[in-house]
């Protein structure tokens, strides 16, 4: 089946620094990629939707200047958490859909800890 | 309001027993409904995907049902194993947006 690779799987960074998370579709072209945030024992919360070559659409309450999303190609999207703070510590997951939008494939997630 | 509600919130069962998880949704329009399994600290993995015309779909010991009239779905797990311990998430796709349920946390104990 289709594979979405997310990297890194975990990262620890100092408060005030920026962290970039990559999401790659390995064997299909992902016309749309989604970025989610998940707190412990809670469901996924959609942060933003990005289509290749266009600006991401952010959900209400998500700061677009803090969570920078780039979807420069059909196989790669990145999420950059800028000036990270401890409250940004969370589990971030990406997903990608193929051209037919028939299935959503998820990355393995990135555990971000800001100290 | 588009919502996906799951029950129970958590469930503990003995290894070898069966269980059924419920999903009720008010999402419209409807394209398909998916069940995902999410292990702790991992991304969700697809179990089943059903369109409007499908009532039942199986994937090994997992059987999903869909009643599009009542907007209800269930996921039945047969002969549970310790490795079934995970969160199970019901997701409804409208055609351009996904709506996630809050998930059911299943714990299978020996």
PDB file of N, CA, C and O in Angstrom, chain B residues 13-79:
ATOM      1  N   UNK B  13     -11.215  -5.370  27.584  1.00  0.00           N
ATOM      2  CA  UNK B  13     -11.776  -6.706  27.369  1.00  0.00           C
ATOM      3  C   UNK B  13     -10.694  -7.753  27.573  1.00  0.00           C
ATOM      4  O   UNK B  13      -9.493  -7.468  27.504  1.00  0.00           O
ATOM      5  N   UNK B  14     -11.145  -8.966  27.819  1.00  0.00           N
ATOM      6  CA  UNK B  14     -10.218 -10.079  27.970  1.00  0.00           C
ATOM      7  C   UNK B  14      -9.788 -10.594  26.605  1.00  0.00           C
ATOM      8  O   UNK B  14     -10.575 -10.610  25.647  1.00  0.00           O
ATOM      9  N   UNK B  15      -8.567 -11.010  26.540  1.00  0.00           N
ATOM     10  CA  UNK B  15      -8.035 -11.602  25.314  1.00  0.00           C
ATOM     11  C   UNK B  15      -8.933 -12.753  24.857  1.00  0.00           C
ATOM     12  O   UNK B  15      -9.362 -13.582  25.660  1.00  0.00           O
ATOM     13  N   UNK B  16      -9.221 -12.768  23.564  1.00  0.00           N
ATOM     14  CA  UNK B  16     -10.066 -13.812  23.012  1.00  0.00           C
ATOM     15  C   UNK B  16     -11.534 -13.428  22.878  1.00  0.00           C
ATOM     16  O   UNK B  16     -12.280 -14.067  22.134  1.00  0.00           O
ATOM     17  N   UNK B  17     -11.932 -12.395  23.598  1.00  0.00           N
ATOM     18  CA  UNK B  17     -13.322 -11.957  23.543  1.00  0.00           C
ATOM     19  C   UNK B  17     -13.541 -11.054  22.325  1.00  0.00           C
ATOM     20  O   UNK B  17     -12.617 -10.509  21.751  1.00  0.00           O
ATOM     21  N   UNK B  18     -14.816 -10.890  21.985  1.00  0.00           N
ATOM     22  CA  UNK B  18     -15.209  -9.995  20.897  1.00  0.00           C
ATOM     23  C   UNK B  18     -15.643  -8.649  21.455  1.00  0.00           C
ATOM     24  O   UNK B  18     -16.009  -8.545  22.630  1.00  0.00           O
ATOM     25  N   UNK B  19     -15.619  -7.644  20.629  1.00  0.00           N
ATOM     26  CA  UNK B  19     -16.132  -6.341  21.049  1.00  0.00           C
ATOM     27  C   UNK B  19     -16.622  -5.564  19.836  1.00  0.00           C
ATOM     28  O   UNK B  19     -16.244  -5.865  18.696  1.00  0.00           O
ATOM     29  N   UNK B  20     -17.467  -4.577  20.115  1.00  0.00           N
ATOM     30  CA  UNK B  20     -18.011  -3.742  19.045  1.00  0.00           C
ATOM     31  C   UNK B  20     -17.891  -2.277  19.430  1.00  0.00           C
ATOM     32  O   UNK B  20     -18.286  -1.885  20.529  1.00  0.00           O
ATOM     33  N   UNK B  21     -17.349  -1.504  18.527  1.00  0.00           N
ATOM     34  CA  UNK B  21     -17.197  -0.073  18.722  1.00  0.00           C
ATOM     35  C   UNK B  21     -18.201   0.651  17.833  1.00  0.00           C
ATOM     36  O   UNK B  21     -18.455   0.230  16.711  1.00  0.00           O
ATOM     37  N   UNK B  22     -18.729   1.751  18.353  1.00  0.00           N
ATOM     38  CA  UNK B  22     -19.782   2.465  17.640  1.00  0.00           C
ATOM     39  C   UNK B  22     -19.315   3.837  17.139  1.00  0.00           C
ATOM     40  O   UNK B  22     -18.473   4.480  17.758  1.00  0.00           O
ATOM     41  N   UNK B  23     -19.913   4.245  16.032  1.00  0.00           N
ATOM     42  CA  UNK B  23     -19.620   5.554  15.448  1.00  0.00           C
ATOM     43  C   UNK B  23     -20.907   6.131  14.885  1.00  0.00           C
ATOM     44  O   UNK B  23     -21.558   5.501  14.041  1.00  0.00           O
ATOM     45  N   UNK B  24     -21.303   7.299  15.361  1.00  0.00           N
ATOM     46  CA  UNK B  24     -22.470   8.007  14.837  1.00  0.00           C
ATOM     47  C   UNK B  24     -21.993   9.324  14.246  1.00  0.00           C
ATOM     48  O   UNK B  24     -21.156   9.997  14.847  1.00  0.00           O
ATOM     49  N   UNK B  25     -22.516   9.689  13.107  1.00  0.00           N
ATOM     50  CA  UNK B  25     -22.046  10.909  12.463  1.00  0.00           C
ATOM     51  C   UNK B  25     -23.208  11.742  11.937  1.00  0.00           C
ATOM     52  O   UNK B  25     -24.287  11.236  11.659  1.00  0.00           O
ATOM     53  N   UNK B  26     -22.938  13.029  11.832  1.00  0.00           N
ATOM     54  CA  UNK B  26     -23.928  13.948  11.260  1.00  0.00           C
ATOM     55  C   UNK B  26     -23.325  14.689  10.078  1.00  0.00           C
ATOM     56  O   UNK B  26     -23.836  15.732   9.677  1.00  0.00           O
ATOM     57  N   UNK B  27     -22.236  14.136   9.547  1.00  0.00           N
ATOM     58  CA  UNK B  27     -21.501  14.792   8.474  1.00  0.00           C
ATOM     59  C   UNK B  27     -22.260  14.709   7.156  1.00  0.00           C
ATOM     60  O   UNK B  27     -22.797  13.671   6.791  1.00  0.00           O
ATOM     61  N   UNK B  28     -22.249  15.816   6.449  1.00  0.00           N
ATOM     62  CA  UNK B  28     -22.877  15.865   5.126  1.00  0.00           C
ATOM     63  C   UNK B  28     -22.130  16.877   4.257  1.00  0.00           C
ATOM     64  O   UNK B  28     -21.720  17.933   4.763  1.00  0.00           O
ATOM     65  N   UNK B  29     -21.922  16.585   2.989  1.00  0.00           N
ATOM     66  CA  UNK B  29     -22.257  15.358   2.287  1.00  0.00           C
ATOM     67  C   UNK B  29     -21.349  14.211   2.709  1.00  0.00           C
ATOM     68  O   UNK B  29     -20.357  14.421   3.380  1.00  0.00           O
ATOM     69  N   UNK B  30     -21.741  13.015   2.294  1.00  0.00           N
ATOM     70  CA  UNK B  30     -20.997  11.827   2.692  1.00  0.00           C
ATOM     71  C   UNK B  30     -20.328  11.219   1.477  1.00  0.00           C
ATOM     72  O   UNK B  30     -20.964  10.975   0.452  1.00  0.00           O
ATOM     73  N   UNK B  31     -19.023  10.967   1.585  1.00  0.00           N
ATOM     74  CA  UNK B  31     -18.309  10.281   0.516  1.00  0.00           C
ATOM     75  C   UNK B  31     -17.930   8.874   0.952  1.00  0.00           C
ATOM     76  O   UNK B  31     -18.208   7.908   0.253  1.00  0.00           O
ATOM     77  N   UNK B  32     -17.267   8.774   2.093  1.00  0.00           N
ATOM     78  CA  UNK B  32     -16.942   7.457   2.631  1.00  0.00           C
ATOM     79  C   UNK B  32     -16.649   7.543   4.112  1.00  0.00           C
ATOM     80  O   UNK B  32     -16.479   8.637   4.670  1.00  0.00           O
ATOM     81  N   UNK B  33     -16.629   6.398   4.740  1.00  0.00           N
ATOM     82  CA  UNK B  33     -16.338   6.306   6.172  1.00  0.00           C
ATOM     83  C   UNK B  33     -15.200   5.325   6.349  1.00  0.00           C
ATOM     84  O   UNK B  33     -15.188   4.252   5.745  1.00  0.00           O
ATOM     85  N   UNK B  34     -14.262   5.720   7.187  1.00  0.00           N
ATOM     86  CA  UNK B  34     -13.072   4.904   7.402  1.00  0.00           C
ATOM     87  C   UNK B  34     -12.882   4.612   8.877  1.00  0.00           C
ATOM     88  O   UNK B  34     -13.197   5.438   9.716  1.00  0.00           O
ATOM     89  N   UNK B  35     -12.366   3.444   9.150  1.00  0.00           N
ATOM     90  CA  UNK B  35     -11.931   3.104  10.495  1.00  0.00           C
ATOM     91  C   UNK B  35     -10.408   2.977  10.470  1.00  0.00           C
ATOM     92  O   UNK B  35      -9.843   2.319   9.593  1.00  0.00           O
ATOM     93  N   UNK B  36      -9.788   3.616  11.472  1.00  0.00           N
ATOM     94  CA  UNK B  36      -8.342   3.554  11.598  1.00  0.00           C
ATOM     95  C   UNK B  36      -7.977   2.980  12.966  1.00  0.00           C
ATOM     96  O   UNK B  36      -8.695   3.166  13.951  1.00  0.00           O
ATOM     97  N   UNK B  37      -6.831   2.325  12.996  1.00  0.00           N
ATOM     98  CA  UNK B  37      -6.255   1.866  14.262  1.00  0.00           C
ATOM     99  C   UNK B  37      -5.004   2.695  14.512  1.00  0.00           C
ATOM    100  O   UNK B  37      -4.154   2.833  13.617  1.00  0.00           O
ATOM    101  N   UNK B  38      -4.915   3.261  15.715  1.00  0.00           N
ATOM    102  CA  UNK B  38      -3.743   4.051  16.052  1.00  0.00           C
ATOM    103  C   UNK B  38      -3.079   3.500  17.298  1.00  0.00           C
ATOM    104  O   UNK B  38      -3.632   3.572  18.399  1.00  0.00           O
ATOM    105  N   UNK B  39      -1.900   2.957  17.117  1.00  0.00           N
ATOM    106  CA  UNK B  39      -1.108   2.534  18.262  1.00  0.00           C
ATOM    107  C   UNK B  39      -0.513   3.770  18.918  1.00  0.00           C
ATOM    108  O   UNK B  39      -0.272   4.789  18.261  1.00  0.00           O
ATOM    109  N   UNK B  40      -0.244   3.673  20.207  1.00  0.00           N
ATOM    110  CA  UNK B  40       0.285   4.811  20.954  1.00  0.00           C
ATOM    111  C   UNK B  40       1.579   5.313  20.318  1.00  0.00           C
ATOM    112  O   UNK B  40       2.494   4.537  20.075  1.00  0.00           O
ATOM    113  N   UNK B  41       1.629   6.613  20.051  1.00  0.00           N
ATOM    114  CA  UNK B  41       2.836   7.198  19.497  1.00  0.00           C
ATOM    115  C   UNK B  41       3.078   6.893  18.032  1.00  0.00           C
ATOM    116  O   UNK B  41       4.192   7.096  17.524  1.00  0.00           O
ATOM    117  N   UNK B  42       2.054   6.424  17.353  1.00  0.00           N
ATOM    118  CA  UNK B  42       2.183   6.107  15.930  1.00  0.00           C
ATOM    119  C   UNK B  42       1.067   6.788  15.144  1.00  0.00           C
ATOM    120  O   UNK B  42       0.072   7.250  15.694  1.00  0.00           O
ATOM    121  N   UNK B  43       1.245   6.855  13.841  1.00  0.00           N
ATOM    122  CA  UNK B  43       0.190   7.398  12.999  1.00  0.00           C
ATOM    123  C   UNK B  43      -0.912   6.381  12.795  1.00  0.00           C
ATOM    124  O   UNK B  43      -0.705   5.174  12.926  1.00  0.00           O
ATOM    125  N   UNK B  44      -2.123   6.823  12.471  1.00  0.00           N
ATOM    126  CA  UNK B  44      -3.238   5.908  12.231  1.00  0.00           C
ATOM    127  C   UNK B  44      -3.005   5.028  11.013  1.00  0.00           C
ATOM    128  O   UNK B  44      -2.405   5.459  10.024  1.00  0.00           O
ATOM    129  N   UNK B  45      -3.506   3.825  11.085  1.00  0.00           N
ATOM    130  CA  UNK B  45      -3.405   2.883   9.977  1.00  0.00           C
ATOM    131  C   UNK B  45      -4.817   2.481   9.579  1.00  0.00           C
ATOM    132  O   UNK B  45      -5.636   2.141  10.430  1.00  0.00           O
ATOM    133  N   UNK B  46      -5.090   2.509   8.289  1.00  0.00           N
ATOM    134  CA  UNK B  46      -6.431   2.226   7.797  1.00  0.00           C
ATOM    135  C   UNK B  46      -6.810   0.763   7.986  1.00  0.00           C
ATOM    136  O   UNK B  46      -6.029  -0.137   7.702  1.00  0.00           O
ATOM    137  N   UNK B  47      -8.026   0.545   8.494  1.00  0.00           N
ATOM    138  CA  UNK B  47      -8.571  -0.808   8.632  1.00  0.00           C
ATOM    139  C   UNK B  47      -9.585  -1.095   7.524  1.00  0.00           C
ATOM    140  O   UNK B  47      -9.519  -2.109   6.854  1.00  0.00           O
ATOM    141  N   UNK B  48     -10.547  -0.197   7.389  1.00  0.00           N
ATOM    142  CA  UNK B  48     -11.583  -0.374   6.364  1.00  0.00           C
ATOM    143  C   UNK B  48     -12.002   0.988   5.836  1.00  0.00           C
ATOM    144  O   UNK B  48     -11.860   2.003   6.503  1.00  0.00           O
ATOM    145  N   UNK B  49     -12.536   0.971   4.642  1.00  0.00           N
ATOM    146  CA  UNK B  49     -13.121   2.167   4.054  1.00  0.00           C
ATOM    147  C   UNK B  49     -14.396   1.745   3.333  1.00  0.00           C
ATOM    148  O   UNK B  49     -14.394   0.759   2.589  1.00  0.00           O
ATOM    149  N   UNK B  50     -15.497   2.442   3.626  1.00  0.00           N
ATOM    150  CA  UNK B  50     -16.784   2.061   3.046  1.00  0.00           C
ATOM    151  C   UNK B  50     -17.456   3.260   2.410  1.00  0.00           C
ATOM    152  O   UNK B  50     -17.483   4.351   2.965  1.00  0.00           O
ATOM    153  N   UNK B  51     -18.019   3.029   1.253  1.00  0.00           N
ATOM    154  CA  UNK B  51     -18.783   4.058   0.577  1.00  0.00           C
ATOM    155  C   UNK B  51     -20.255   3.904   0.915  1.00  0.00           C
ATOM    156  O   UNK B  51     -20.653   2.985   1.637  1.00  0.00           O
ATOM    157  N   UNK B  52     -21.063   4.781   0.367  1.00  0.00           N
ATOM    158  CA  UNK B  52     -22.487   4.852   0.690  1.00  0.00           C
ATOM    159  C   UNK B  52     -23.200   3.525   0.467  1.00  0.00           C
ATOM    160  O   UNK B  52     -24.087   3.141   1.226  1.00  0.00           O
ATOM    161  N   UNK B  53     -22.821   2.812  -0.569  1.00  0.00           N
ATOM    162  CA  UNK B  53     -23.553   1.608  -0.955  1.00  0.00           C
ATOM    163  C   UNK B  53     -23.083   0.340  -0.242  1.00  0.00           C
ATOM    164  O   UNK B  53     -23.690  -0.715  -0.388  1.00  0.00           O
ATOM    165  N   UNK B  54     -22.035   0.457   0.542  1.00  0.00           N
ATOM    166  CA  UNK B  54     -21.505  -0.728   1.213  1.00  0.00           C
ATOM    167  C   UNK B  54     -22.042  -0.831   2.635  1.00  0.00           C
ATOM    168  O   UNK B  54     -21.981   0.147   3.392  1.00  0.00           O
ATOM    169  N   UNK B  55     -22.510  -2.003   3.002  1.00  0.00           N
ATOM    170  CA  UNK B  55     -23.064  -2.212   4.340  1.00  0.00           C
ATOM    171  C   UNK B  55     -22.067  -2.873   5.288  1.00  0.00           C
ATOM    172  O   UNK B  55     -22.097  -2.640   6.485  1.00  0.00           O
ATOM    173  N   UNK B  56     -21.247  -3.727   4.729  1.00  0.00           N
ATOM    174  CA  UNK B  56     -20.305  -4.481   5.545  1.00  0.00           C
ATOM    175  C   UNK B  56     -18.981  -4.639   4.804  1.00  0.00           C
ATOM    176  O   UNK B  56     -18.969  -4.848   3.596  1.00  0.00           O
ATOM    177  N   UNK B  57     -17.916  -4.535   5.561  1.00  0.00           N
ATOM    178  CA  UNK B  57     -16.596  -4.791   4.978  1.00  0.00           C
ATOM    179  C   UNK B  57     -15.697  -5.396   6.042  1.00  0.00           C
ATOM    180  O   UNK B  57     -15.684  -4.923   7.182  1.00  0.00           O
ATOM    181  N   UNK B  58     -15.003  -6.425   5.676  1.00  0.00           N
ATOM    182  CA  UNK B  58     -14.146  -7.123   6.638  1.00  0.00           C
ATOM    183  C   UNK B  58     -12.686  -7.003   6.263  1.00  0.00           C
ATOM    184  O   UNK B  58     -12.316  -6.902   5.094  1.00  0.00           O
ATOM    185  N   UNK B  59     -11.861  -7.022   7.288  1.00  0.00           N
ATOM    186  CA  UNK B  59     -10.406  -7.019   7.129  1.00  0.00           C
ATOM    187  C   UNK B  59      -9.862  -7.920   8.226  1.00  0.00           C
ATOM    188  O   UNK B  59      -9.597  -7.473   9.341  1.00  0.00           O
ATOM    189  N   UNK B  60      -9.755  -9.200   7.915  1.00  0.00           N
ATOM    190  CA  UNK B  60      -9.297 -10.145   8.916  1.00  0.00           C
ATOM    191  C   UNK B  60     -10.316 -10.264  10.037  1.00  0.00           C
ATOM    192  O   UNK B  60     -11.491 -10.538   9.816  1.00  0.00           O
ATOM    193  N   UNK B  61      -9.871 -10.009  11.254  1.00  0.00           N
ATOM    194  CA  UNK B  61     -10.758 -10.102  12.411  1.00  0.00           C
ATOM    195  C   UNK B  61     -11.584  -8.831  12.631  1.00  0.00           C
ATOM    196  O   UNK B  61     -12.358  -8.750  13.567  1.00  0.00           O
ATOM    197  N   UNK B  62     -11.392  -7.868  11.776  1.00  0.00           N
ATOM    198  CA  UNK B  62     -12.135  -6.609  11.869  1.00  0.00           C
ATOM    199  C   UNK B  62     -13.271  -6.599  10.848  1.00  0.00           C
ATOM    200  O   UNK B  62     -13.036  -6.843   9.670  1.00  0.00           O
ATOM    201  N   UNK B  63     -14.482  -6.315  11.324  1.00  0.00           N
ATOM    202  CA  UNK B  63     -15.624  -6.193  10.424  1.00  0.00           C
ATOM    203  C   UNK B  63     -16.332  -4.873  10.711  1.00  0.00           C
ATOM    204  O   UNK B  63     -16.748  -4.623  11.833  1.00  0.00           O
ATOM    205  N   UNK B  64     -16.437  -4.055   9.684  1.00  0.00           N
ATOM    206  CA  UNK B  64     -17.121  -2.775   9.829  1.00  0.00           C
ATOM    207  C   UNK B  64     -18.478  -2.845   9.154  1.00  0.00           C
ATOM    208  O   UNK B  64     -18.646  -3.512   8.132  1.00  0.00           O
ATOM    209  N   UNK B  65     -19.442  -2.171   9.753  1.00  0.00           N
ATOM    210  CA  UNK B  65     -20.771  -2.066   9.158  1.00  0.00           C
ATOM    211  C   UNK B  65     -21.114  -0.600   8.985  1.00  0.00           C
ATOM    212  O   UNK B  65     -20.599   0.273   9.695  1.00  0.00           O
ATOM    213  N   UNK B  66     -21.974  -0.339   8.051  1.00  0.00           N
ATOM    214  CA  UNK B  66     -22.402   1.032   7.787  1.00  0.00           C
ATOM    215  C   UNK B  66     -23.889   1.057   7.476  1.00  0.00           C
ATOM    216  O   UNK B  66     -24.367   0.302   6.636  1.00  0.00           O
ATOM    217  N   UNK B  67     -24.610   1.909   8.192  1.00  0.00           N
ATOM    218  CA  UNK B  67     -26.013   2.188   7.895  1.00  0.00           C
ATOM    219  C   UNK B  67     -26.091   3.667   7.524  1.00  0.00           C
ATOM    220  O   UNK B  67     -26.129   4.524   8.408  1.00  0.00           O
ATOM    221  N   UNK B  68     -26.108   3.928   6.235  1.00  0.00           N
ATOM    222  CA  UNK B  68     -26.080   5.310   5.776  1.00  0.00           C
ATOM    223  C   UNK B  68     -27.386   6.041   6.069  1.00  0.00           C
ATOM    224  O   UNK B  68     -27.421   7.271   6.114  1.00  0.00           O
ATOM    225  N   UNK B  69     -28.462   5.283   6.257  1.00  0.00           N
ATOM    226  CA  UNK B  69     -29.746   5.922   6.559  1.00  0.00           C
ATOM    227  C   UNK B  69     -29.758   6.509   7.963  1.00  0.00           C
ATOM    228  O   UNK B  69     -30.216   7.633   8.184  1.00  0.00           O
ATOM    229  N   UNK B  70     -29.275   5.722   8.915  1.00  0.00           N
ATOM    230  CA  UNK B  70     -29.231   6.198  10.301  1.00  0.00           C
ATOM    231  C   UNK B  70     -27.916   6.876  10.630  1.00  0.00           C
ATOM    232  O   UNK B  70     -27.739   7.395  11.733  1.00  0.00           O
ATOM    233  N   UNK B  71     -26.989   6.865   9.688  1.00  0.00           N
ATOM    234  CA  UNK B  71     -25.669   7.479   9.877  1.00  0.00           C
ATOM    235  C   UNK B  71     -24.944   6.866  11.067  1.00  0.00           C
ATOM    236  O   UNK B  71     -24.464   7.573  11.958  1.00  0.00           O
ATOM    237  N   UNK B  72     -24.891   5.555  11.032  1.00  0.00           N
ATOM    238  CA  UNK B  72     -24.205   4.830  12.088  1.00  0.00           C
ATOM    239  C   UNK B  72     -23.252   3.805  11.475  1.00  0.00           C
ATOM    240  O   UNK B  72     -23.543   3.217  10.421  1.00  0.00           O
ATOM    241  N   UNK B  73     -22.160   3.597  12.168  1.00  0.00           N
ATOM    242  CA  UNK B  73     -21.209   2.581  11.754  1.00  0.00           C
ATOM    243  C   UNK B  73     -20.712   1.864  12.994  1.00  0.00           C
ATOM    244  O   UNK B  73     -20.727   2.424  14.104  1.00  0.00           O
ATOM    245  N   UNK B  74     -20.281   0.632  12.816  1.00  0.00           N
ATOM    246  CA  UNK B  74     -19.707  -0.110  13.923  1.00  0.00           C
ATOM    247  C   UNK B  74     -18.471  -0.852  13.433  1.00  0.00           C
ATOM    248  O   UNK B  74     -18.338  -1.158  12.251  1.00  0.00           O
ATOM    249  N   UNK B  75     -17.588  -1.107  14.370  1.00  0.00           N
ATOM    250  CA  UNK B  75     -16.403  -1.915  14.082  1.00  0.00           C
ATOM    251  C   UNK B  75     -16.404  -3.070  15.066  1.00  0.00           C
ATOM    252  O   UNK B  75     -16.349  -2.853  16.276  1.00  0.00           O
ATOM    253  N   UNK B  76     -16.486  -4.277  14.538  1.00  0.00           N
ATOM    254  CA  UNK B  76     -16.524  -5.472  15.369  1.00  0.00           C
ATOM    255  C   UNK B  76     -15.175  -6.168  15.300  1.00  0.00           C
ATOM    256  O   UNK B  76     -14.652  -6.416  14.206  1.00  0.00           O
ATOM    257  N   UNK B  77     -14.622  -6.441  16.459  1.00  0.00           N
ATOM    258  CA  UNK B  77     -13.346  -7.146  16.538  1.00  0.00           C
ATOM    259  C   UNK B  77     -13.605  -8.528  17.105  1.00  0.00           C
ATOM    260  O   UNK B  77     -14.177  -8.665  18.198  1.00  0.00           O
ATOM    261  N   UNK B  78     -13.190  -9.508  16.377  1.00  0.00           N
ATOM    262  CA  UNK B  78     -13.428 -10.901  16.767  1.00  0.00           C
ATOM    263  C   UNK B  78     -12.161 -11.507  17.361  1.00  0.00           C
ATOM    264  O   UNK B  78     -11.055 -11.241  16.906  1.00  0.00           O
ATOM    265  N   UNK B  79     -12.369 -12.314  18.399  1.00  0.00           N
ATOM    266  CA  UNK B  79     -11.245 -13.048  19.012  1.00  0.00           C
ATOM    267  C   UNK B  79     -10.074 -12.110  19.274  1.00  0.00           C
ATOM    268  O   UNK B  79      -8.982 -12.272  18.702  1.00  0.00           O
TER     269      UNK B  79
END
